Coordinates of C-alpha atoms and ligand atoms in Angstrom, one line a residue:
M1 CA 243.9 -88.7 184.6
I2 CA 241.3 -86.1 185.5
L3 CA 243.4 -85.0 188.4
A4 CA 246.5 -84.7 186.3
F5 CA 244.4 -82.7 183.8
V6 CA 243.2 -80.2 186.4
Q7 CA 246.9 -80.1 187.9
S8 CA 248.3 -79.0 184.6
A9 CA 245.8 -76.6 183.8
A10 CA 246.4 -74.8 187.2
E11 CA 249.9 -74.7 186.4
N12 CA 249.4 -73.4 182.7
A13 CA 246.8 -70.9 184.2
S14 CA 249.5 -69.2 186.4
R15 CA 251.9 -69.2 183.7
F16 CA 249.4 -67.7 181.5
G17 CA 248.5 -65.2 184.0
R18 CA 251.8 -63.7 184.4
I19 CA 252.7 -63.7 180.5
A20 CA 249.5 -62.7 179.1
G21 CA 248.7 -60.1 182.0
V22 CA 252.1 -58.1 181.9
V23 CA 254.4 -58.8 178.7
L24 CA 252.2 -59.5 176.1
M25 CA 249.5 -57.1 177.1
F26 CA 251.6 -54.1 177.3
G27 CA 253.6 -55.5 174.2
A28 CA 250.2 -55.4 172.1
A29 CA 248.6 -52.2 173.7
F30 CA 251.7 -49.9 173.5
G31 CA 253.9 -51.4 171.2
A32 CA 256.0 -48.8 168.9
G33 CA 253.5 -47.4 166.5
G34 CA 250.7 -49.6 167.5
Q35 CA 249.3 -52.2 165.1
T36 CA 249.8 -51.3 161.4
A37 CA 247.7 -52.9 158.8
G38 CA 250.9 -54.9 157.6
A39 CA 251.3 -56.3 161.1
V40 CA 247.7 -57.3 161.2
S41 CA 247.8 -59.3 158.0
A42 CA 251.0 -61.0 158.8
Q43 CA 249.4 -62.2 161.9
A44 CA 246.3 -63.1 160.3
S45 CA 248.4 -65.7 158.2
T46 CA 249.6 -67.4 161.1
L47 CA 245.9 -67.9 162.7
M48 CA 244.7 -71.3 163.3
V49 CA 241.3 -71.8 161.9
A50 CA 238.3 -73.2 164.0
Y51 CA 236.0 -74.1 161.0
A52 CA 233.1 -76.0 162.9
A53 CA 231.7 -76.3 166.2
R54 CA 228.7 -78.1 167.7
V55 CA 227.5 -78.6 171.5
A56 CA 224.8 -80.9 172.8
G57 CA 223.8 -82.5 175.9
D58 CA 221.5 -81.7 178.8
D59 CA 221.6 -80.3 182.2
A60 CA 223.9 -83.0 183.7
R61 CA 226.2 -83.5 180.8
T62 CA 227.4 -81.4 177.8
R63 CA 229.9 -81.6 175.3
V64 CA 231.4 -78.9 173.2
V65 CA 233.4 -79.9 170.1
L66 CA 235.3 -77.5 167.9
D67 CA 237.3 -78.4 164.6
F68 CA 240.5 -76.8 163.9
D69 CA 242.6 -77.0 160.6
T70 CA 245.7 -77.5 162.7
R71 CA 246.4 -79.2 166.1
P72 CA 245.4 -76.9 168.9
T73 CA 247.2 -76.4 172.1
F74 CA 244.8 -75.4 175.0
E75 CA 244.7 -74.6 178.7
A76 CA 241.5 -74.9 180.6
R77 CA 240.9 -73.6 184.3
Y78 CA 237.8 -72.7 186.4
I79 CA 236.6 -69.3 187.4
A80 CA 233.9 -68.4 189.8
N81 CA 231.4 -65.6 189.9
P82 CA 229.7 -66.3 187.8
D83 CA 230.9 -70.0 187.3
R84 CA 232.7 -70.4 184.4
I85 CA 235.2 -72.8 182.3
V86 CA 237.7 -70.9 180.4
V87 CA 239.6 -72.4 177.7
D88 CA 242.7 -70.5 176.2
L89 CA 243.7 -71.1 172.7
P90 CA 246.4 -69.8 170.3
A91 CA 245.3 -66.8 167.9
T92 CA 242.1 -68.4 166.2
A93 CA 240.0 -67.4 163.5
F94 CA 236.5 -68.6 164.3
A95 CA 235.0 -69.3 161.2
F96 CA 231.7 -71.1 162.1
A97 CA 228.5 -69.8 162.4
E98 CA 227.5 -68.2 165.8
S99 CA 224.3 -70.4 166.2
D100 CA 226.5 -73.5 166.0
L101 CA 227.6 -72.7 169.6
K102 CA 224.5 -71.6 171.2
A103 CA 224.4 -72.1 174.9
T104 CA 222.7 -75.1 175.7
G105 CA 222.7 -78.3 178.4
L106 CA 224.9 -77.2 181.3
F107 CA 225.9 -73.6 179.7
R108 CA 223.8 -70.4 179.9
D109 CA 226.3 -68.6 177.8
I110 CA 229.1 -69.4 175.2
R111 CA 231.5 -66.9 174.0
Y112 CA 234.9 -67.0 172.0
G113 CA 236.8 -64.4 170.2
S114 CA 240.5 -63.1 170.4
M115 CA 242.1 -61.9 173.5
D116 CA 245.2 -60.1 171.7
A117 CA 247.3 -60.9 168.6
S118 CA 248.5 -64.4 169.8
S119 CA 245.7 -65.7 171.8
A120 CA 242.1 -66.5 171.7
R121 CA 239.5 -67.8 174.2
L122 CA 236.4 -69.8 174.7
V123 CA 234.3 -69.1 177.7
L124 CA 231.7 -71.4 178.9
T125 CA 229.5 -69.9 181.6
A126 CA 227.7 -72.5 183.6
Q127 CA 223.9 -72.7 184.2
R128 CA 224.9 -74.7 187.3
P129 CA 228.6 -75.6 188.3
A130 CA 230.3 -78.2 186.1
K131 CA 233.6 -79.4 185.6
L132 CA 235.5 -80.9 182.6
V133 CA 235.5 -84.6 183.0
S134 CA 237.6 -84.9 179.8
A135 CA 239.3 -82.5 177.5
E136 CA 241.3 -83.7 174.6
V137 CA 242.5 -83.0 171.2
L138 CA 241.8 -85.9 168.6
A139 CA 242.9 -86.2 164.9
N140 CA 239.7 -86.2 162.7
E141 CA 239.4 -89.6 161.2
D142 CA 239.0 -88.4 157.6
G143 CA 242.8 -87.0 158.1
K144 CA 241.4 -83.3 157.9
G145 CA 242.2 -81.4 160.8
F146 CA 241.8 -82.0 164.7
R147 CA 238.8 -81.6 167.1
L148 CA 239.1 -80.3 170.5
V149 CA 236.3 -82.1 172.7
L150 CA 235.4 -81.0 176.2
D151 CA 233.0 -83.0 178.2
A152 CA 231.6 -81.2 181.0
E153 CA 229.3 -82.7 184.0
L154 CA 227.4 -81.1 186.8
I155 CA 229.2 -81.1 189.9
P156 CA 227.9 -79.9 193.5
Q157 CA 228.8 -76.1 194.1
Q158 CA 231.3 -77.0 197.0
D159 CA 233.2 -79.1 194.4
F160 CA 233.4 -76.2 192.1
D161 CA 234.5 -73.8 194.5
R162 CA 237.3 -76.2 195.5
L163 CA 238.5 -76.6 191.8
V164 CA 238.7 -72.8 191.7
K165 CA 240.9 -72.5 194.9
E166 CA 243.1 -75.3 193.9
Q167 CA 244.0 -73.5 191.0
A168 CA 245.1 -70.3 192.9
W169 CA 244.4 -68.5 189.9
D170 CA 242.8 -65.6 191.8
A171 CA 246.2 -65.2 193.9
Q172 CA 248.1 -65.0 190.7
T173 CA 246.1 -62.4 189.2
E174 CA 246.3 -60.2 192.0
A175 CA 249.9 -60.7 192.0
T176 CA 250.3 -59.7 188.3
A177 CA 248.1 -56.6 189.1
V178 CA 250.2 -55.5 191.8
A179 CA 253.4 -56.2 189.9
A180 CA 251.9 -54.0 187.0
D181 CA 251.2 -51.2 189.7
E182 CA 254.8 -51.3 190.9
V183 CA 256.1 -50.3 187.5
A184 CA 253.2 -47.6 187.2
A185 CA 254.5 -44.4 185.9
I186 CA 257.9 -45.7 184.4
G187 CA 258.5 -43.8 181.3
A188 CA 255.9 -41.3 181.9
P189 CA 256.9 -38.0 180.3
Q190 CA 257.4 -35.4 182.8
D191 CA 256.4 -32.3 181.0
E192 CA 253.5 -33.6 178.9
Y193 CA 250.0 -34.0 179.9
V194 CA 249.2 -37.7 179.3
I195 CA 245.5 -38.8 178.2
A196 CA 244.7 -42.4 177.9
I197 CA 242.1 -43.1 175.4
D198 CA 240.0 -46.4 176.1
A199 CA 238.2 -47.7 173.4
G200 CA 235.5 -49.9 175.0
H201 CA 235.2 -53.6 174.6
G202 CA 237.4 -55.7 172.2
G203 CA 238.2 -59.1 171.2
I204 CA 235.9 -61.6 172.9
D205 CA 233.8 -58.9 174.1
A206 CA 232.2 -57.2 171.3
G207 CA 230.1 -55.1 173.4
A208 CA 226.5 -53.9 172.1
A209 CA 225.4 -54.2 168.7
G210 CA 223.7 -51.6 166.3
A211 CA 219.8 -51.9 166.0
T212 CA 219.8 -51.7 162.1
T213 CA 223.4 -52.4 160.9
K214 CA 224.5 -54.6 163.8
T215 CA 228.0 -53.0 163.8
P216 CA 229.7 -53.9 167.0
E217 CA 230.2 -51.3 169.7
K218 CA 234.0 -52.4 170.1
D219 CA 234.6 -51.4 166.2
I220 CA 232.8 -48.0 166.6
T221 CA 234.8 -47.2 170.0
L222 CA 238.0 -48.1 168.3
A223 CA 237.4 -46.0 165.3
F224 CA 236.5 -43.0 167.3
A225 CA 239.3 -43.6 169.8
R226 CA 241.7 -43.3 166.6
I227 CA 240.3 -40.1 165.4
L228 CA 240.5 -38.6 169.0
L229 CA 244.0 -39.8 169.3
E230 CA 245.1 -38.3 165.9
K231 CA 243.4 -35.0 167.2
L232 CA 245.1 -35.0 170.4
Q233 CA 248.5 -35.7 169.1
K234 CA 248.3 -32.2 167.3
E235 CA 247.6 -30.6 170.6
P236 CA 250.9 -28.9 172.1
G237 CA 251.8 -30.4 175.5
I238 CA 249.5 -33.1 175.2
H239 CA 250.7 -36.9 174.9
A240 CA 247.9 -39.2 173.8
V241 CA 247.9 -43.1 174.4
M242 CA 245.5 -45.7 173.8
T243 CA 244.7 -48.7 176.0
R244 CA 244.1 -50.8 173.0
D245 CA 244.6 -50.3 169.2
G246 CA 243.4 -53.4 167.7
D247 CA 240.5 -56.1 168.1
Q248 CA 241.9 -57.2 171.9
F249 CA 240.3 -58.1 175.0
L250 CA 241.6 -56.1 178.0
S251 CA 240.2 -56.5 181.3
L252 CA 238.7 -53.4 183.1
S253 CA 241.5 -53.5 185.7
Q254 CA 244.0 -54.1 183.1
R255 CA 242.8 -50.8 181.3
V256 CA 243.3 -48.7 184.5
V257 CA 246.7 -50.3 185.1
L258 CA 247.7 -49.4 181.6
A259 CA 246.6 -45.9 181.6
R260 CA 248.5 -45.5 185.0
Q261 CA 251.5 -47.2 183.4
K262 CA 251.8 -44.5 180.9
G263 CA 251.4 -41.9 183.6
A264 CA 248.1 -41.0 182.4
N265 CA 246.8 -37.6 183.9
L266 CA 243.2 -38.2 182.4
L267 CA 241.5 -41.4 181.3
I268 CA 238.5 -41.4 178.8
S269 CA 236.6 -44.6 178.2
L270 CA 234.6 -44.6 174.9
H271 CA 231.3 -46.4 174.6
A272 CA 228.1 -46.7 172.7
D273 CA 225.8 -49.0 174.2
T274 CA 222.2 -50.0 173.8
L275 CA 219.2 -49.4 176.0
R276 CA 215.8 -51.2 176.2
Q277 CA 214.1 -48.1 175.5
G278 CA 214.9 -47.4 171.7
D279 CA 213.8 -43.8 171.8
I280 CA 216.6 -42.5 174.1
R281 CA 219.4 -41.0 172.4
G282 CA 222.1 -38.5 172.9
A283 CA 225.6 -38.6 174.6
T284 CA 226.1 -39.1 178.4
V285 CA 229.1 -38.7 180.4
Y286 CA 229.9 -40.8 183.4
T287 CA 231.7 -40.4 186.4
I288 CA 232.3 -43.0 189.2
S289 CA 230.3 -43.3 192.3
D290 CA 229.3 -46.4 194.4
K291 CA 225.5 -44.8 194.2
A292 CA 224.1 -44.7 190.8
S293 CA 222.4 -41.4 189.7
D294 CA 219.5 -43.4 188.3
H295 CA 218.3 -46.6 187.1
M296 CA 219.6 -46.3 183.6
A297 CA 222.9 -45.4 184.9
A298 CA 222.9 -48.3 187.1
Q299 CA 222.0 -50.9 184.4
L300 CA 224.7 -49.5 181.9
A301 CA 227.5 -49.8 184.7
E302 CA 226.4 -53.4 185.5
R303 CA 226.4 -54.3 181.8
E304 CA 229.6 -52.6 181.3
N305 CA 231.1 -54.3 184.3
F306 CA 229.9 -57.5 182.8
S307 CA 232.7 -57.4 180.2
D308 CA 235.1 -59.1 182.7
A309 CA 232.8 -62.1 182.9
I310 CA 232.4 -62.3 179.2
G311 CA 236.3 -62.2 178.7
G312 CA 236.8 -65.0 181.4
V313 CA 238.5 -62.6 183.9
A314 CA 238.6 -63.8 187.4
H315 CA 238.0 -61.1 190.0
S316 CA 240.3 -61.2 193.0
D317 CA 238.0 -59.9 195.7
E318 CA 236.4 -56.5 195.6
P319 CA 238.8 -53.5 196.3
S320 CA 239.2 -53.7 200.0
E321 CA 237.7 -50.9 202.0
V322 CA 239.6 -47.6 201.9
T323 CA 240.9 -47.0 205.4
D324 CA 244.1 -44.9 204.5
I325 CA 243.1 -41.3 204.9
L326 CA 245.7 -40.3 202.3
L327 CA 244.3 -42.5 199.5
D328 CA 240.8 -41.2 200.4
L329 CA 242.1 -37.8 200.1
T330 CA 243.5 -38.5 196.7
R331 CA 240.2 -40.2 195.8
R332 CA 238.4 -37.2 196.6
E333 CA 240.7 -34.8 194.7
T334 CA 240.6 -37.1 191.6
Q335 CA 236.8 -37.4 191.9
A336 CA 236.5 -33.5 191.8
F337 CA 238.7 -33.6 188.6
S338 CA 236.7 -36.2 187.1
I339 CA 233.5 -34.1 187.8
S340 CA 235.0 -31.1 186.3
M341 CA 236.1 -32.9 183.1
A342 CA 232.6 -34.3 182.8
Q343 CA 231.1 -30.8 183.0
A344 CA 233.8 -29.8 180.6
V345 CA 232.5 -32.2 178.1
V346 CA 228.7 -31.4 178.6
G347 CA 229.6 -27.8 178.1
S348 CA 231.7 -28.2 174.7
F349 CA 228.7 -30.8 173.6
E350 CA 225.7 -28.6 174.4
G351 CA 224.0 -27.1 171.4
Q352 CA 226.5 -29.1 169.1
I353 CA 225.5 -32.6 169.3
G354 CA 222.6 -34.3 170.9
L355 CA 222.8 -35.1 174.7
I356 CA 220.2 -36.8 176.7
N357 CA 218.6 -35.1 179.5
N358 CA 220.9 -34.8 182.7
P359 CA 223.8 -35.9 180.6
H360 CA 226.2 -35.9 183.2
R361 CA 225.4 -39.2 185.5
Y362 CA 227.3 -41.4 187.8
A363 CA 227.4 -45.0 188.7
G364 CA 229.8 -47.9 189.8
F365 CA 231.8 -48.5 186.5
R366 CA 234.8 -50.6 187.1
V367 CA 237.0 -49.0 184.3
L368 CA 236.8 -45.5 186.3
Q369 CA 238.1 -46.9 189.5
A370 CA 241.7 -45.6 189.5
H371 CA 241.9 -43.4 192.7
D372 CA 244.5 -41.4 191.2
V373 CA 243.6 -40.8 187.5
P374 CA 240.7 -38.6 187.0
S375 CA 238.4 -40.9 184.7
I376 CA 235.2 -40.3 182.6
L377 CA 233.2 -42.7 180.5
L378 CA 231.6 -41.3 177.4
E379 CA 228.5 -43.1 175.9
L380 CA 228.7 -41.4 172.4
G381 CA 225.2 -42.1 171.8
F382 CA 222.9 -45.4 171.8
L383 CA 223.2 -48.2 169.2
S384 CA 219.7 -49.1 170.2
N385 CA 218.5 -46.0 168.5
N386 CA 218.1 -45.8 164.8
E387 CA 219.0 -42.1 164.5
D388 CA 222.2 -42.3 167.0
E389 CA 223.3 -45.4 164.9
K390 CA 223.6 -43.5 161.8
L391 CA 225.7 -40.7 163.6
L392 CA 227.9 -43.1 165.3
L393 CA 228.8 -44.7 161.8
D394 CA 229.2 -41.3 160.1
P395 CA 232.8 -40.1 159.9
V396 CA 231.9 -36.5 159.6
W397 CA 230.0 -36.8 163.0
R398 CA 232.7 -38.8 164.5
D399 CA 235.2 -36.1 163.5
K400 CA 233.0 -33.3 164.7
V401 CA 232.7 -35.0 168.1
A402 CA 236.2 -35.8 168.5
G403 CA 236.9 -32.0 167.9
L404 CA 234.4 -31.1 170.5
M405 CA 236.4 -33.6 172.8
V406 CA 239.6 -31.6 172.1
E407 CA 237.7 -28.6 173.0
A408 CA 236.5 -30.1 176.1
I409 CA 239.9 -31.0 177.3
R410 CA 241.2 -27.5 176.7
R411 CA 238.2 -26.2 178.8
Y412 CA 239.0 -28.6 181.6
R413 CA 242.9 -27.7 181.6
A414 CA 242.4 -24.1 181.5
P415 CA 242.2 -23.3 185.1
V416 CA 245.1 -25.6 185.7
L417 CA 247.3 -24.1 183.1
A418 CA 246.5 -20.4 184.3
N419 CA 247.7 -21.4 187.8
G420 CA 251.0 -22.5 186.2
G421 CA 250.6 -26.2 186.8
Ligands
LIG1 ZN1 230.0 -50.3 176.2

């Protein structure tokens, strides 16, 4: 019974990997015209509702229960580093209080949320390795709805590692990424300069939250991305695309793959994080580096990279060492362009909007990993600072900053254009 469950979860996982990883993801992110308000409300009417939830147990055995209005289908699997149980669900509206699924017992973190228009996910991050000894959907006795009951039990680390291996999930994700890479640049306009705007976070990964208003970072980055898109679309010779245009989760690698697939010449990832130091404010521009410029940059990169863990993404091994000299050269050239773009942004922001001191910093951000697409990550401001939070929510300020970004892009491109390229 248990074995059969694990087996089918593995099969489903690989199927999910292929479908969600490529077809659905690209459809959702770059569908013609993006998500319109009509499309969103049409989706909303088909949502399953999870109207109640509870969790109970100790550090040996923990039960998680979710109540649904209709019978849910689900697929469960295991992911290592950190050790997680991931449960995929159809599109779901989570209508219960966050405190109902507070991490307890075997789990140190419990997240749930939408992945894209047609799927949602529950991610149980284990305090210690755990496995589902039973997972089933039962009809509620009172005839109202169904409940998904997940029973997890502590297992030895080597058993958990074996579960992960048996699923061969890592191999699948890798295959998906490669397949996506292979079709890269198809449909990329030849004569247009393509800019990929990446609204940080989304779906299950809400990012940071405003100190006062609790506004999730994912909403701020998306709102700002849309303004920037609109402005860039008016720029001659520029074709702007978004990695996501809805409340959807994308892994950091998926963002890079999507950008590359659209033939991006530049990737701009937008964020507005929080810091422990509430008095720090202003914009920061980041480029990639394996050595962080400072402690704050290192901290931020670590938190940003944690997005994949929140979303239940399996990391196939770290990118292999670059031995190919050509790849290395491309990387160095790309890096030079990224730095030049970061300087252009700082130049155009200076004296116009608040910048932190040393506003160009660097760290190992996963979303900036493309070896052939110049990439920057822009922290618009910090949601941990009250003044910054006000600005981040202010449409006038947003419009101004988007305008300055367009100017920065013009600045950055000026030498290239002057050389006829
Ligand atoms: Zn962020």
